[in-house]
Amino acid sequence: MELIPVNLVIADRTYRLKIQPKDEAVVRHTAKTINDKLVEFKTAFAGKDMQDYIAMVLIWFATQQNASITHELNETAMQEKLAALEKLVDGALGEEGL
């Protein structure tokens, strides 16, 4: 698959990347989210330098990713428990029918 060049501006710096065309919308949305969070942190924590704001955004982003993974793992575990309970109920109901 052919890669396309994209220019992204993050924290007032331009980065040139080569990505797959199907990923362009996600990459641009991610860059926008990063820049929006930078503005949010700059507003909330005046007097810091750009490296501090970038670190804050990285910590926020990593935390969001880990929270999503934890949620997915918890959801999978819950589905497995519900399936086991359903099996027990089905077995109990099947025994009553005898």
C-alpha positions in Angstrom: 0.0 0.0 0.0 1.3 3.4 -0.9 1.9 5.9 1.9 0.8 9.5 1.7 2.6 12.5 3.2 0.8 14.6 5.8 1.9 17.7 7.6 0.7 18.0 11.2 1.1 21.0 13.5 1.4 20.1 17.1 2.4 22.7 19.7 3.3 25.2 17.0 5.7 22.8 15.3 5.2 21.0 12.0 5.7 17.3 11.6 5.8 15.6 8.3 4.6 12.0 8.4 3.9 9.3 5.9 0.8 7.3 6.6 -1.7 5.0 5.0 -4.6 6.9 3.4 -7.1 5.1 5.5 -5.5 6.4 8.6 -5.5 10.1 7.7 -8.8 11.0 9.4 -7.8 9.3 12.6 -4.3 10.9 12.6 -5.7 14.4 12.0 -8.3 13.9 14.7 -5.7 12.8 17.1 -3.5 15.8 16.3 -6.5 18.1 16.8 -7.3 16.5 20.2 -3.6 16.9 21.3 -3.7 20.6 20.3 -7.1 21.2 22.0 -5.7 19.6 25.2 -2.6 21.8 25.0 -4.7 24.9 24.9 -6.8 23.6 27.8 -3.7 22.9 29.9 -2.2 26.3 29.0 -5.4 28.0 30.2 -5.6 26.0 33.4 -1.9 26.1 34.3 -0.5 29.5 33.3 3.3 30.1 33.5 4.5 26.7 32.4 6.7 26.1 29.3 5.6 24.1 26.3 7.4 21.0 27.3 5.4 20.9 30.6 2.2 21.2 28.6 3.2 18.4 26.2 4.1 16.2 29.2 0.7 16.9 30.7 -1.0 16.0 27.4 1.0 12.8 27.1 0.1 11.7 30.6 -3.6 12.5 29.9 -3.5 10.6 26.6 -1.8 7.5 28.1 -4.3 7.5 31.0 -7.2 7.6 28.6 -5.7 4.7 26.6 -5.2 2.6 29.8 -8.7 3.4 31.0 -10.1 2.1 27.7 -8.1 -1.1 27.9 -9.1 -1.7 31.6 -12.8 -1.0 30.7 -12.6 -3.6 27.8 -11.0 -6.2 30.1 -13.6 -5.6 32.7 -16.4 -5.9 30.1 -14.9 -9.2 28.8 -14.7 -10.6 32.3 -18.3 -9.6 33.0 -19.5 -11.2 29.8 -17.7 -14.5 30.7 -19.3 -14.4 34.2 -22.7 -13.8 32.7 -22.3 -16.7 30.2 -21.3 -19.0 33.1 -24.4 -17.9 35.1 -26.6 -18.4 32.1 -25.2 -21.9 31.7 -25.9 -22.7 35.3 -29.5 -21.4 35.0 -30.1 -23.3 31.8 -28.7 -26.5 33.5 -31.0 -26.0 36.6 -34.0 -25.3 34.4 -33.2 -28.4 32.3 -33.0 -30.6 35.4 -36.5 -29.4 36.6 -38.0 -30.4 33.2 -37.0 -34.0 33.8 
